[in-house]
CSV table of C-alpha atoms and ligand atoms in Angstrom, one decimal:
chain,number,residue,atom,x,y,z
X,1,UNK,CA,12.0,-0.8,-24.3
X,2,UNK,CA,11.1,-0.1,-20.6
X,3,UNK,CA,14.0,0.5,-18.1
X,4,UNK,CA,13.7,0.3,-14.4
X,5,UNK,CA,16.3,1.8,-12.0
X,6,UNK,CA,16.9,0.3,-8.6
X,7,UNK,CA,15.8,-2.9,-10.3
X,8,UNK,CA,17.2,-5.2,-7.7
X,9,UNK,CA,15.6,-3.4,-4.8
X,10,UNK,CA,12.3,-4.4,-3.2
X,11,UNK,CA,10.1,-2.2,-5.3
X,12,UNK,CA,12.0,-2.6,-8.5
X,13,UNK,CA,12.1,-6.4,-8.4
X,14,UNK,CA,8.5,-6.7,-7.5
X,15,UNK,CA,7.6,-4.4,-10.4
X,16,UNK,CA,9.6,-6.5,-12.8
X,17,UNK,CA,7.8,-9.6,-11.5
X,18,UNK,CA,4.4,-8.1,-12.4
X,19,UNK,CA,5.7,-6.7,-15.7
X,20,UNK,CA,6.9,-10.1,-16.8
X,21,UNK,CA,3.2,-11.2,-16.8
X,22,UNK,CA,2.3,-8.4,-19.2
X,23,UNK,CA,5.1,-7.8,-21.7
X,24,UNK,CA,7.9,-9.7,-23.4
X,25,UNK,CA,11.0,-10.0,-21.2
X,26,UNK,CA,13.3,-8.6,-23.9
X,27,UNK,CA,11.4,-5.3,-23.7
X,28,UNK,CA,12.5,-5.0,-20.0
X,29,UNK,CA,15.9,-3.4,-19.0
X,30,UNK,CA,16.8,-3.8,-15.4
X,31,UNK,CA,19.4,-1.1,-14.3
X,32,UNK,CA,21.5,-2.2,-11.3
X,33,UNK,CA,24.9,-1.5,-9.7
X,34,UNK,CA,25.6,-5.2,-9.0
X,35,UNK,CA,24.3,-7.7,-11.6
X,36,UNK,CA,24.9,-10.6,-9.0
X,37,UNK,CA,21.8,-9.2,-7.2
X,38,UNK,CA,19.8,-10.2,-10.3
X,39,UNK,CA,20.9,-13.8,-10.5
X,40,UNK,CA,17.4,-15.0,-9.8
X,41,UNK,CA,16.3,-13.3,-13.1
X,42,UNK,CA,19.3,-13.9,-15.2
X,43,UNK,CA,17.5,-16.6,-17.3
X,44,UNK,CA,14.3,-14.7,-17.5
X,45,UNK,CA,15.2,-13.0,-20.8
X,46,UNK,CA,15.2,-9.5,-19.4
X,47,UNK,CA,18.3,-7.3,-20.2
X,48,UNK,CA,20.4,-6.4,-17.2
X,49,UNK,CA,22.5,-3.3,-17.5
X,50,UNK,CA,24.9,-1.8,-15.1
X,51,UNK,CA,24.9,1.8,-13.9
X,52,UNK,CA,25.5,3.9,-10.8
X,53,UNK,CA,23.4,7.0,-10.2
X,54,UNK,CA,26.7,8.8,-9.4
X,55,UNK,CA,28.1,8.0,-12.8
X,56,UNK,CA,26.4,9.9,-15.7
X,57,UNK,CA,28.3,8.0,-18.4
X,58,UNK,CA,27.1,4.6,-17.1
X,59,UNK,CA,23.5,5.9,-16.9
X,60,UNK,CA,23.8,7.1,-20.5
X,61,UNK,CA,25.0,3.7,-21.7
X,62,UNK,CA,22.3,1.9,-19.7
X,63,UNK,CA,19.5,4.1,-21.1
X,64,UNK,CA,20.5,3.7,-24.7
X,65,UNK,CA,17.4,2.8,-26.8
X,66,UNK,CA,15.1,3.1,-23.8
X,67,UNK,CA,11.6,4.7,-24.5
X,68,UNK,CA,10.0,4.5,-21.1
X,69,UNK,CA,11.8,4.8,-17.7
X,70,UNK,CA,10.6,3.8,-14.3
X,71,UNK,CA,12.9,6.0,-12.1
X,72,UNK,CA,12.8,4.7,-8.5
X,73,UNK,CA,13.9,7.3,-6.0
X,74,UNK,CA,17.5,6.9,-4.6
X,75,UNK,CA,18.6,5.7,-1.2
X,76,UNK,CA,21.3,8.4,-0.7
X,77,UNK,CA,20.2,11.4,1.4
X,78,UNK,CA,20.7,15.1,1.2
X,79,UNK,CA,22.6,16.8,-1.7
X,80,UNK,CA,24.1,13.5,-2.8
X,81,UNK,CA,20.6,12.0,-3.3
X,82,UNK,CA,19.4,15.1,-5.2
X,83,UNK,CA,22.5,14.9,-7.4
X,84,UNK,CA,22.1,11.2,-8.1
X,85,UNK,CA,18.4,11.5,-9.1
X,86,UNK,CA,19.3,14.6,-11.3
X,87,UNK,CA,21.9,12.5,-13.1
X,88,UNK,CA,19.2,9.9,-14.0
X,89,UNK,CA,17.0,12.7,-15.4
X,90,UNK,CA,19.9,14.2,-17.3
X,91,UNK,CA,20.9,10.9,-18.9
X,92,UNK,CA,17.2,10.2,-19.8
X,93,UNK,CA,17.1,13.6,-21.6
X,94,UNK,CA,20.4,12.9,-23.4
X,95,UNK,CA,19.2,9.5,-24.5
X,96,UNK,CA,15.8,10.7,-25.8
X,97,UNK,CA,13.7,8.8,-23.2
X,98,UNK,CA,10.0,9.6,-24.0
X,99,UNK,CA,8.3,9.0,-20.7
X,100,UNK,CA,9.6,9.0,-17.1
X,101,UNK,CA,7.5,7.4,-14.3
X,102,UNK,CA,9.0,8.6,-11.0
X,103,UNK,CA,8.3,7.3,-7.6
X,104,UNK,CA,8.3,10.1,-5.0
X,105,UNK,CA,6.4,11.1,-1.9
X,106,UNK,CA,2.7,11.6,-1.3
X,107,UNK,CA,1.4,15.3,-1.6
X,108,UNK,CA,4.9,16.7,-1.3
X,109,UNK,CA,5.2,20.2,0.1
X,110,UNK,CA,8.1,22.6,-0.2
X,111,UNK,CA,8.1,23.1,3.6
X,112,UNK,CA,7.8,19.3,4.4
X,113,UNK,CA,9.6,18.2,7.5
X,114,UNK,CA,10.8,15.0,5.9
X,115,UNK,CA,14.2,15.4,4.1
X,116,UNK,CA,13.4,12.7,1.5
X,117,UNK,CA,10.2,14.6,0.5
X,118,UNK,CA,12.4,17.6,-0.3
X,119,UNK,CA,14.6,15.4,-2.4
X,120,UNK,CA,11.7,14.0,-4.3
X,121,UNK,CA,10.4,17.5,-5.0
X,122,UNK,CA,13.8,18.5,-6.4
X,123,UNK,CA,13.7,15.5,-8.8
X,124,UNK,CA,10.1,16.2,-9.9
X,125,UNK,CA,11.2,19.7,-10.7
X,126,UNK,CA,14.2,18.4,-12.7
X,127,UNK,CA,11.9,16.1,-14.6
X,128,UNK,CA,9.4,18.9,-15.4
X,129,UNK,CA,12.3,21.1,-16.5
X,130,UNK,CA,13.6,18.3,-18.8
X,131,UNK,CA,10.3,18.5,-20.8
X,132,UNK,CA,10.1,14.7,-20.8
X,133,UNK,CA,6.5,13.6,-20.3
X,134,UNK,CA,6.1,12.3,-16.8
X,135,UNK,CA,3.9,10.3,-14.4
X,136,UNK,CA,4.5,11.0,-10.7
X,137,UNK,CA,3.7,8.3,-8.1
X,138,UNK,CA,3.3,10.1,-4.8
X,139,UNK,CA,3.8,7.2,-2.5
X,140,UNK,CA,2.7,7.2,1.2
X,141,UNK,CA,4.8,5.1,3.6
X,142,UNK,CA,5.1,1.4,2.8
X,143,UNK,CA,3.4,-1.0,5.2
X,144,UNK,CA,6.7,-2.9,5.0
X,145,UNK,CA,8.4,-0.1,7.0
X,146,UNK,CA,6.2,-0.8,10.0
X,147,UNK,CA,8.6,-3.4,11.5
X,148,UNK,CA,11.2,-0.6,11.7
X,149,UNK,CA,8.8,1.7,13.6
X,150,UNK,CA,7.5,-0.9,16.0
X,151,UNK,CA,10.8,-2.6,16.8
X,152,UNK,CA,10.3,-5.5,19.2
X,153,UNK,CA,6.7,-4.5,20.2
X,154,UNK,CA,5.4,-7.9,19.3
X,155,UNK,CA,7.7,-9.4,22.0
X,156,UNK,CA,7.4,-6.8,24.8
X,157,UNK,CA,4.1,-5.2,23.9
X,158,UNK,CA,5.1,-1.5,23.5
X,159,UNK,CA,5.7,0.7,20.4
X,160,UNK,CA,8.1,3.5,21.3
X,161,UNK,CA,8.2,6.1,18.6
X,162,UNK,CA,7.8,10.0,18.4
X,163,UNK,CA,4.8,10.1,16.0
X,164,UNK,CA,2.4,11.9,18.4
X,165,UNK,CA,-1.1,11.6,17.1
X,166,UNK,CA,0.0,11.8,13.5
X,167,UNK,CA,-1.7,9.3,11.1
X,168,UNK,CA,-0.2,7.4,8.2
X,169,UNK,CA,-2.0,6.0,5.1
X,170,UNK,CA,0.3,3.0,5.0
X,171,UNK,CA,0.3,1.3,1.6
X,172,UNK,CA,1.5,-2.1,0.5
X,173,UNK,CA,4.8,-1.9,-1.5
X,174,UNK,CA,3.7,-4.9,-3.5
X,175,UNK,CA,0.5,-3.1,-4.4
X,176,UNK,CA,2.6,-0.1,-5.6
X,177,UNK,CA,4.7,-2.4,-7.7
X,178,UNK,CA,1.6,-3.9,-9.4
X,179,UNK,CA,0.2,-0.4,-10.0
X,180,UNK,CA,3.5,0.7,-11.5
X,181,UNK,CA,3.6,-2.3,-13.8
X,182,UNK,CA,0.0,-1.5,-14.9
X,183,UNK,CA,1.0,2.1,-15.6
X,184,UNK,CA,4.3,1.5,-17.5
X,185,UNK,CA,2.8,-1.2,-19.6
X,186,UNK,CA,-0.2,0.8,-20.8
X,187,UNK,CA,-0.9,4.2,-22.4
X,188,UNK,CA,-2.6,7.4,-21.2
X,189,UNK,CA,-0.6,8.2,-18.1
X,190,UNK,CA,1.5,11.1,-19.4
X,191,UNK,CA,1.7,14.2,-17.4
X,192,UNK,CA,-0.4,12.9,-14.5
X,193,UNK,CA,0.2,12.7,-10.8
X,194,UNK,CA,-1.1,9.8,-8.8
X,195,UNK,CA,-1.2,9.9,-5.0
X,196,UNK,CA,-0.7,6.3,-3.9
X,197,UNK,CA,-2.0,5.6,-0.4
X,198,UNK,CA,-3.8,3.0,1.7
X,199,UNK,CA,-7.5,3.3,2.0
X,200,UNK,CA,-7.3,4.8,5.5
X,201,UNK,CA,-4.8,6.6,7.7
X,202,UNK,CA,-3.9,5.2,11.1
X,203,UNK,CA,-2.2,6.7,14.1
X,204,UNK,CA,0.4,4.6,15.9
X,205,UNK,CA,-2.1,4.1,18.7
X,206,UNK,CA,-4.5,2.6,16.2
X,207,UNK,CA,-1.6,0.4,14.8
X,208,UNK,CA,-1.1,-0.9,18.4
X,209,UNK,CA,-4.9,-1.6,18.7
X,210,UNK,CA,-4.9,-3.5,15.4
X,211,UNK,CA,-1.9,-5.6,16.5
X,212,UNK,CA,-3.7,-6.3,19.8
X,213,UNK,CA,-6.7,-7.6,17.9
X,214,UNK,CA,-5.0,-9.4,15.1
X,215,UNK,CA,-2.0,-10.9,17.0
X,216,UNK,CA,-3.7,-11.7,20.2
X,217,UNK,CA,-1.1,-9.9,22.3
X,218,UNK,CA,-1.6,-6.6,24.1
X,219,UNK,CA,0.3,-3.8,22.3
X,220,UNK,CA,0.3,-0.2,23.4
X,221,UNK,CA,1.9,2.9,21.9
X,222,UNK,CA,4.1,5.3,23.8
X,223,UNK,CA,4.9,8.7,22.2
X,224,UNK,CA,8.6,9.4,23.1
X,225,UNK,CA,10.5,12.7,22.7
X,226,UNK,CA,12.7,12.9,19.6
X,227,UNK,CA,15.8,13.1,21.8
X,228,UNK,CA,15.1,9.6,23.1
X,229,UNK,CA,14.9,8.2,19.6
X,230,UNK,CA,18.1,10.0,18.7
X,231,UNK,CA,19.9,8.5,21.8
X,232,UNK,CA,18.7,5.0,20.8
X,233,UNK,CA,20.0,5.4,17.2
X,234,UNK,CA,23.3,6.8,18.5
X,235,UNK,CA,23.8,3.7,20.6
X,236,UNK,CA,23.9,1.7,17.3
X,237,UNK,CA,26.5,4.2,15.9
X,238,UNK,CA,24.1,5.5,13.3
X,239,UNK,CA,25.8,8.5,11.7
X,240,UNK,CA,24.4,12.0,12.7
X,241,UNK,CA,23.0,12.8,9.2
X,242,UNK,CA,21.0,9.5,9.2
X,243,UNK,CA,19.7,10.3,12.7
X,244,UNK,CA,18.7,13.8,11.4
X,245,UNK,CA,16.9,12.0,8.5
X,246,UNK,CA,15.1,9.7,10.9
X,247,UNK,CA,14.0,12.6,13.1
X,248,UNK,CA,12.7,14.5,10.1
X,249,UNK,CA,10.6,11.4,9.3
X,250,UNK,CA,9.1,11.3,12.8
X,251,UNK,CA,8.4,15.0,12.6
X,252,UNK,CA,6.7,14.6,9.2
X,253,UNK,CA,4.5,11.8,10.6
X,254,UNK,CA,3.6,14.0,13.6
X,255,UNK,CA,2.7,16.8,11.2
X,256,UNK,CA,0.4,14.4,9.2
X,257,UNK,CA,2.5,14.7,6.1
X,258,UNK,CA,1.7,11.0,5.3
X,259,UNK,CA,-2.0,11.0,6.3
X,260,UNK,CA,-3.5,11.9,2.9
X,261,UNK,CA,-5.9,9.2,1.6
X,262,UNK,CA,-6.7,8.8,-2.1
X,263,UNK,CA,-8.6,6.2,-4.1
X,264,UNK,CA,-6.2,6.2,-7.1
X,265,UNK,CA,-4.4,3.0,-6.2
X,266,UNK,CA,-7.7,1.0,-6.3
X,267,UNK,CA,-8.4,2.5,-9.7
X,268,UNK,CA,-5.0,1.5,-11.0
X,269,UNK,CA,-5.2,-2.0,-9.5
X,270,UNK,CA,-8.9,-2.5,-10.4
X,271,UNK,CA,-9.2,-4.2,-7.0
X,272,UNK,CA,-9.1,-3.2,-3.3
X,273,UNK,CA,-5.6,-2.5,-2.0
X,274,UNK,CA,-4.2,-4.6,0.8
X,275,UNK,CA,-5.7,-3.6,4.2
X,276,UNK,CA,-3.4,-2.7,7.1
X,277,UNK,CA,-5.1,-5.3,9.3
X,278,UNK,CA,-4.3,-8.0,6.8
X,279,UNK,CA,-0.7,-7.0,6.6
X,280,UNK,CA,-0.3,-6.8,10.4
X,281,UNK,CA,-2.0,-10.2,10.9
X,282,UNK,CA,0.6,-11.8,8.8
X,283,UNK,CA,3.6,-9.8,10.0
M,1,NAP,N1,7.6,5.2,0.9
M,1,NAP,C1,8.3,4.5,1.7
M,1,NAP,O1,7.8,4.0,2.8
M,1,NAP,C2,9.8,4.2,1.4
M,1,NAP,C3,10.5,3.4,2.3
M,1,NAP,C4,11.8,3.2,2.0
M,1,NAP,C5,12.4,3.7,0.8
M,1,NAP,N2,11.6,4.4,0.0
M,1,NAP,C6,12.2,5.0,-1.3
M,1,NAP,O2,11.7,4.1,-2.3
M,1,NAP,C7,12.8,3.5,-3.0
M,1,NAP,C8,12.4,2.1,-3.4
M,1,NAP,O3,12.2,1.4,-2.2
M,1,NAP,P1,12.8,-0.1,-2.0
M,1,NAP,O4,12.1,-0.7,-0.9
M,1,NAP,O5,12.8,-0.8,-3.3
M,1,NAP,O6,14.3,0.3,-1.6
M,1,NAP,P2,15.5,-0.7,-1.7
M,1,NAP,O7,15.1,-2.2,-1.6
M,1,NAP,O8,16.5,-0.3,-0.7
M,1,NAP,O9,16.1,-0.5,-3.1
M,1,NAP,C9,16.9,0.6,-3.5
M,1,NAP,C10,17.5,0.4,-4.8
M,1,NAP,O10,18.3,1.5,-5.2
M,1,NAP,C11,19.5,1.1,-5.7
M,1,NAP,N3,20.6,2.1,-5.6
M,1,NAP,C12,20.9,2.8,-4.4
M,1,NAP,N4,21.9,3.6,-4.7
M,1,NAP,C13,22.2,3.5,-6.0
M,1,NAP,C14,23.2,4.1,-6.9
M,1,NAP,N5,24.0,5.0,-6.5
M,1,NAP,N6,23.2,3.7,-8.2
M,1,NAP,C15,22.3,2.8,-8.7
M,1,NAP,N7,21.4,2.2,-7.9
M,1,NAP,C16,21.3,2.5,-6.6
M,1,NAP,C17,19.9,-0.1,-4.8
M,1,NAP,O11,20.9,-0.9,-5.4
M,1,NAP,P3,22.0,-1.6,-4.5
M,1,NAP,O12,21.4,-2.9,-4.1
M,1,NAP,O13,23.1,-1.8,-5.4
M,1,NAP,O14,22.3,-0.8,-3.3
M,1,NAP,C18,18.5,-0.8,-4.8
M,1,NAP,O15,18.3,-1.5,-6.0
M,1,NAP,C19,14.0,3.7,-2.1
M,1,NAP,O16,15.2,3.8,-2.9
M,1,NAP,C20,13.6,5.0,-1.4
M,1,NAP,O17,14.0,6.1,-2.1
M,1,NAP,C21,10.3,4.7,0.3
């Protein structure tokens, strides 16, 4: 049996969609907190089990009989996020899971600016310590996050974001899901690390240029100071720790922590990954 955590999220559900074309539904275990969020798949034949990353017992129950686990990184940040992801690894070890495929960050460095990268590294280290054979997906930023960065630029023509000249090898989340489904439904991926990126890294100025060409409206990029972003987020009553997390992401982009480009995704998909211009044209 193959289990997927975060199964009702964007990446988890898309991966299940691809998996259903490759293996029998009864071999798929979707692990979620709220089964109502799986209503669209309730008649698909997959097993839906309930667990919370914060509850080790529930994870142990959900992973009973599971051979392969796709562990999708958590949403919680800081120590809580590290603890939740460690719980998943602990339960996997206790239940004798034989292979963990974990989705983390591209080329993670111990001194990375981005707080989530630090969390992913902690989980990778817990998986290595567990002795369970692993496959690490080092994901670059999803193309699907671009609307968050560009805000209302398609209306007023300006992207305001503190990314400097940092470039990002944006990658389609749907492509990642398909690649994950290929990996977890086949053999030969144990103890490998795959850096999962788009085929080119783009600065925010280049993103603005592509939008201008593809959307026929003039878009420009303005690099704002971090404090301006922090003030904007504060206006929406975003908690301080979330603001710190957002600023760490901006700093990481500025420092080119997401600019690495790798051809592995094309190998895993056996086709060209989605191009940024095609994504932006249809945004
Ligand atoms: N590379 C990138 O650009 C990027 C961008 C965003 C996120 N990420 C990371 O990639 C992961 C997958 O992305 P996504 O787009 O699929 O995110 P998503 O749609 O927000 O899905 C996150 C999933 O995690 C589940 N979850 C959260 N806390 C949980 C808990 N305590 N116990 C059990 N399940 C829990 C959520 O369940 P509920 O519906 O019950 O909350 C949901 O199914 C994210 O979780 C995040 O770590 C990466």
